[in-house]
Coordinates of N, CA and C in Angstrom, one line a residue:
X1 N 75.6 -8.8 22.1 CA 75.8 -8.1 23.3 C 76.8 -8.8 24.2
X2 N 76.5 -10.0 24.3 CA 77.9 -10.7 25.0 C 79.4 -10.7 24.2
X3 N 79.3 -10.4 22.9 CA 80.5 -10.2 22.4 C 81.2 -9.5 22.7
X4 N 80.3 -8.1 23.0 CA 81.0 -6.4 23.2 C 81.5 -6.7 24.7
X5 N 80.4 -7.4 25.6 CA 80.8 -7.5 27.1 C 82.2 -8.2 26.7
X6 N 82.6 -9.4 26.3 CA 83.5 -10.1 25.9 C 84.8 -9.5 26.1
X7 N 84.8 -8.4 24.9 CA 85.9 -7.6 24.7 C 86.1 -6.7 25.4
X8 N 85.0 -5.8 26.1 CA 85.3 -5.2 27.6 C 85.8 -6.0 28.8
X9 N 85.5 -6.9 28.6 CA 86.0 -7.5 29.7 C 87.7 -8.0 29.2
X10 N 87.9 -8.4 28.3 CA 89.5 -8.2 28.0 C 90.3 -7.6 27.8
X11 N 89.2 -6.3 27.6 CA 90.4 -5.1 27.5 C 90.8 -4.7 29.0
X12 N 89.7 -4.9 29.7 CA 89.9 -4.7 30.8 C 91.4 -4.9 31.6
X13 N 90.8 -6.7 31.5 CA 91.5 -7.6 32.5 C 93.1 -7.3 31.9
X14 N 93.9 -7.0 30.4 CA 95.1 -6.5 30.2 C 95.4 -5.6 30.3
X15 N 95.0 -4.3 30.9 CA 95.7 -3.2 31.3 C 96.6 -3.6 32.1
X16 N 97.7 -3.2 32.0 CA 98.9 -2.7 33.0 C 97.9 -2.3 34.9
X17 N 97.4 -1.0 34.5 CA 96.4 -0.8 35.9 C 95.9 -1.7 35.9
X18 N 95.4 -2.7 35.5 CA 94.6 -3.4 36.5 C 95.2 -4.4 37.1
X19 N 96.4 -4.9 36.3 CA 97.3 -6.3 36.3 C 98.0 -5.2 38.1
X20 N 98.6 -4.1 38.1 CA 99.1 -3.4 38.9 C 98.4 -3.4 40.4
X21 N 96.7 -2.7 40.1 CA 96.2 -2.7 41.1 C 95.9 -4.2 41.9
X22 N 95.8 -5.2 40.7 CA 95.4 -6.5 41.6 C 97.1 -7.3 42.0
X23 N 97.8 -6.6 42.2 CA 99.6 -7.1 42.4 C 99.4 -6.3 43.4
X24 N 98.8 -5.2 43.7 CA 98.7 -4.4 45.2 C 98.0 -5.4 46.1
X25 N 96.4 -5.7 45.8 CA 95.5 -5.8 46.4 C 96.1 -7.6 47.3
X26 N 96.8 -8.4 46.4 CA 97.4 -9.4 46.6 C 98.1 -9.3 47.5
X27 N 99.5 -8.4 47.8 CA 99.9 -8.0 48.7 C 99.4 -7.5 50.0
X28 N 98.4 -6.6 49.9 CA 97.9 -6.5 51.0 C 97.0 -7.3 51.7
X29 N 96.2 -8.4 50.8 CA 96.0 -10.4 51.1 C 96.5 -10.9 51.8
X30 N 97.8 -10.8 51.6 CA 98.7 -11.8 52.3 C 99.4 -11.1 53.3
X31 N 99.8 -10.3 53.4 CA 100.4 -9.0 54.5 C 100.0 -8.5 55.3
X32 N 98.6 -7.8 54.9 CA 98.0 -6.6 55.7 C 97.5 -6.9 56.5
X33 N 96.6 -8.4 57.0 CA 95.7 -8.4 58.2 C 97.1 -8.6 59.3
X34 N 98.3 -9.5 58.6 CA 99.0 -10.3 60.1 C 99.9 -8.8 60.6
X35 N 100.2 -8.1 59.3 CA 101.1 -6.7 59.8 C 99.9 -6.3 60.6
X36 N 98.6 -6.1 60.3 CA 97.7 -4.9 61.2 C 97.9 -6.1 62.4
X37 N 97.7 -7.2 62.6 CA 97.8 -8.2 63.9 C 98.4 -7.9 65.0
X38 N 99.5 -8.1 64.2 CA 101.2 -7.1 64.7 C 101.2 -5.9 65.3
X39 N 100.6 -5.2 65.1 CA 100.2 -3.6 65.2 C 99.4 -3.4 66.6
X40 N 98.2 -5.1 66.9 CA 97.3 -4.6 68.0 C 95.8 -4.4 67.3
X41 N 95.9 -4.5 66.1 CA 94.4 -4.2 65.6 C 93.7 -5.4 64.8
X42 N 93.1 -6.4 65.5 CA 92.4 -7.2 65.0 C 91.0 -7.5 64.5
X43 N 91.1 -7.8 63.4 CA 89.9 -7.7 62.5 C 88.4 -8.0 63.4
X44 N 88.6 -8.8 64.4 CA 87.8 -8.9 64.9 C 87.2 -7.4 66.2
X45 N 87.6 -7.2 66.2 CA 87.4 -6.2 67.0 C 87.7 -4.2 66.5
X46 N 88.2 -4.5 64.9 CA 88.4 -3.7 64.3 C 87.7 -3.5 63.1
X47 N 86.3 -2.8 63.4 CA 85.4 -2.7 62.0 C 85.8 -2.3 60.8
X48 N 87.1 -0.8 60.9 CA 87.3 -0.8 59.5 C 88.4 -1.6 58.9
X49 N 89.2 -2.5 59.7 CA 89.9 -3.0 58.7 C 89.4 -4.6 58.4
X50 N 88.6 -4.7 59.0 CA 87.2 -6.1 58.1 C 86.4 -5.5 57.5
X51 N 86.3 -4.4 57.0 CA 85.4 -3.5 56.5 C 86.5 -3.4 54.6
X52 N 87.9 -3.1 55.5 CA 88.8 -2.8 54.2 C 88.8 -4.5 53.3
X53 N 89.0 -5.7 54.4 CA 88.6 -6.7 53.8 C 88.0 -7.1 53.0
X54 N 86.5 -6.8 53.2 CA 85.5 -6.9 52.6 C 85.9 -6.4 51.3
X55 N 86.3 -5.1 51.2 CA 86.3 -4.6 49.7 C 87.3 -5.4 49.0
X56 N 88.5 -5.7 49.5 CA 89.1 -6.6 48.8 C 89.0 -8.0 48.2
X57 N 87.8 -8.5 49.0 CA 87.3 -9.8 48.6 C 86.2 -9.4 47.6
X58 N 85.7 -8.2 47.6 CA 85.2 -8.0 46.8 C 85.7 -7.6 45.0
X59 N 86.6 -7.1 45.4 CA 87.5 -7.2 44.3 C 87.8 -8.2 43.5
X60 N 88.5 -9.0 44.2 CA 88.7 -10.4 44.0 C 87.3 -11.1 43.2
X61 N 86.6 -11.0 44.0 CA 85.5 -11.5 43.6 C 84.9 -11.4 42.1
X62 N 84.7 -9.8 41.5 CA 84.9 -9.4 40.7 C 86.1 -9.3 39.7
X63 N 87.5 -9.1 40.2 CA 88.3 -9.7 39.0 C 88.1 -11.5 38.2
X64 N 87.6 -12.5 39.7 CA 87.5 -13.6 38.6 C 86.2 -13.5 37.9
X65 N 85.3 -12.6 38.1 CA 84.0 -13.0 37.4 C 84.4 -12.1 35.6
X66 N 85.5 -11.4 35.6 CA 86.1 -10.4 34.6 C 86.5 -11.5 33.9
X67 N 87.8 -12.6 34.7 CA 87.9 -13.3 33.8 C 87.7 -14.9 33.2
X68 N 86.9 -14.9 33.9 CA 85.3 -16.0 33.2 C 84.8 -15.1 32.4
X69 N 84.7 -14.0 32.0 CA 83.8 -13.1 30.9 C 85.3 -13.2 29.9
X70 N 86.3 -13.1 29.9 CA 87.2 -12.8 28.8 C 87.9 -14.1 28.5
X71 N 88.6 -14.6 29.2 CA 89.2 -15.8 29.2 C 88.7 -17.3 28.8
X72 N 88.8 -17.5 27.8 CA 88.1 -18.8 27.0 C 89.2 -20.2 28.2
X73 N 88.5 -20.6 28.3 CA 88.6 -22.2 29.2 C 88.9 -21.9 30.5
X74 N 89.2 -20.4 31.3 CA 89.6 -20.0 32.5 C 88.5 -20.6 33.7
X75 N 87.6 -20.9 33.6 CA 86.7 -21.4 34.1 C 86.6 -22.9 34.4
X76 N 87.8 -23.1 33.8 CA 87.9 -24.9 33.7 C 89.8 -25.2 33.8
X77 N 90.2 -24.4 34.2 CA 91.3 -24.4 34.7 C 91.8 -24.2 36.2
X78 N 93.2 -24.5 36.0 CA 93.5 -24.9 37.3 C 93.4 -23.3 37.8
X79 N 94.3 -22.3 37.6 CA 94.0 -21.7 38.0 C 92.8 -21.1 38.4
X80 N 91.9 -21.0 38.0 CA 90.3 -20.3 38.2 C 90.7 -21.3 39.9
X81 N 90.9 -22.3 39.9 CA 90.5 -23.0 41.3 C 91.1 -22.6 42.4
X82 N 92.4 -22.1 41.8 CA 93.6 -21.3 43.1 C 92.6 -20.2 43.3
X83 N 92.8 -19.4 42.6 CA 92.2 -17.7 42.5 C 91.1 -18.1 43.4
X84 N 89.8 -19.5 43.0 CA 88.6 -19.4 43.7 C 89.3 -19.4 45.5
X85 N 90.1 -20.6 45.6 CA 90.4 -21.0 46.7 C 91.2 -20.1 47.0
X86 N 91.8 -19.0 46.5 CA 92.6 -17.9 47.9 C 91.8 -17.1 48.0
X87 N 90.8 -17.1 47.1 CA 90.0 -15.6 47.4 C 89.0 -15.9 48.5
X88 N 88.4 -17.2 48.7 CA 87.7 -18.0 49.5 C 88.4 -17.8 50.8
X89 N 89.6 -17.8 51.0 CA 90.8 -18.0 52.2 C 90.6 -16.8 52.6
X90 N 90.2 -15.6 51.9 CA 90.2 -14.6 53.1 C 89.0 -14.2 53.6
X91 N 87.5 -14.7 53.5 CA 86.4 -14.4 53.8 C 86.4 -14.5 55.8
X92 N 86.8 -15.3 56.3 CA 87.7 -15.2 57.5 C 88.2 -14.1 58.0
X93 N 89.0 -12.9 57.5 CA 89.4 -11.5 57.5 C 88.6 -10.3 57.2
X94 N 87.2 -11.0 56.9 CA 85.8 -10.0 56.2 C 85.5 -9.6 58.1
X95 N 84.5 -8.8 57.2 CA 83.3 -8.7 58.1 C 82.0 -10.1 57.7
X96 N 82.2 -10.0 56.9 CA 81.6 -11.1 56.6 C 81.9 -12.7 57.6
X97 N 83.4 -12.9 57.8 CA 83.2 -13.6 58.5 C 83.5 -13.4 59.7
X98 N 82.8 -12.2 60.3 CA 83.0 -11.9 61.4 C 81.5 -12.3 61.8
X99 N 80.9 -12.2 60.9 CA 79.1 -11.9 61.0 C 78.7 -13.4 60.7
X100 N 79.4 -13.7 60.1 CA 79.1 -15.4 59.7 C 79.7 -16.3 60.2
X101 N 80.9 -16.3 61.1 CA 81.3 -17.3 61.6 C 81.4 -17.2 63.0
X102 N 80.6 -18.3 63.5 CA 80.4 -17.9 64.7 C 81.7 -17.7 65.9
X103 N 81.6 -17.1 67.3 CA 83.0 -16.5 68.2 C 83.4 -18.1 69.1
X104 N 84.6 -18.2 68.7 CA 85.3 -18.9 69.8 C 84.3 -19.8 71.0
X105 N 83.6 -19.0 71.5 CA 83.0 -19.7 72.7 C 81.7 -20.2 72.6
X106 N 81.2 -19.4 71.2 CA 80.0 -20.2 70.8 C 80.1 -21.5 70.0
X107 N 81.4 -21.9 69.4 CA 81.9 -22.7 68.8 C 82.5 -23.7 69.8
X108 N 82.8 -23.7 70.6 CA 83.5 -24.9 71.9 C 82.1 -25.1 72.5
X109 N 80.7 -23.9 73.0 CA 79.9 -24.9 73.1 C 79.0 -25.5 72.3
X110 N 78.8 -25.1 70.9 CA 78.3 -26.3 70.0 C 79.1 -27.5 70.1
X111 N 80.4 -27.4 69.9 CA 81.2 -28.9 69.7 C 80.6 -29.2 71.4
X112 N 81.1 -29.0 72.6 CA 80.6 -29.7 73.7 C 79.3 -30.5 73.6
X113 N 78.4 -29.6 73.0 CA 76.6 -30.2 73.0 C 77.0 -31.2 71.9
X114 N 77.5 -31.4 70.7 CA 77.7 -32.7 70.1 C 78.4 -33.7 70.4
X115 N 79.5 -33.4 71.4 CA 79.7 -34.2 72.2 C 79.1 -35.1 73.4
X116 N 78.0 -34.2 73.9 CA 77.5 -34.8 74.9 C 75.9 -35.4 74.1
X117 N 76.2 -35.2 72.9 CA 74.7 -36.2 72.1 C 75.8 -37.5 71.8
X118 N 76.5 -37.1 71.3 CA 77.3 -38.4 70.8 C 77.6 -39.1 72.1
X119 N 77.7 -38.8 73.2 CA 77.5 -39.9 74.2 C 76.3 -40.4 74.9
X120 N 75.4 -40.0 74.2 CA 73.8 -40.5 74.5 C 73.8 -41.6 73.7

């Protein structure tokens, strides 16, 4: 059974479409939140485009688990670590981490209250 997954999973990950779609999705990674920025529409305050994020990190998410299923040593290479670490780099642009990281001013006053234990 893991064989067959194996080879779905590599036939996959070499299509042209897929290599294509994720050269899109990359692009829009790196581009799309600062152009939407640009625009006036910030993820934070803009549900569907941390909403569009999300899917793309989900993507991401799922193409490296595609190629840990196809790719013999990909898992122990350098790149698996980039891919983990840029795909990690946009959870920040989620909804996710709109929901999970806490706002601005609840964050200055946590640091203030550890500041004022650390001077106890």
């Amino acid at each position: 059974k893991r064989c067959c997954l194996r080879r779905a999973a590599l036939r996959l990950v070499r299509l042209d479409a897929f290599g294509g779609l994720f050269a899109l999705l990359t692009i829009w990674a790196l581009f799309g939140p600062d152009f939407c920025l640009l625009s006036g529409w910030s993820v934070r305050y803009t549900p569907w485009l941390a909403w569009i994020n999300t899917v793309v990190l989900g993507f991401f998410f799922s193409e490296g688990l595609l190629n840990c299923l196809a790719i013999d040593g990909y898992p122990r290479s350098i790149r698996f670590w980039v891919d983990l670490l840029a795909t990690l780099s946009m959870v920040g642009d989620t909804w996710i981490g709109n929901e999970l990281v806490p706002t601005d001013a609840a964050a200055a006053g946590k640091g203030s209250r550890f500041t004022r234990l650390l001077k106890l």
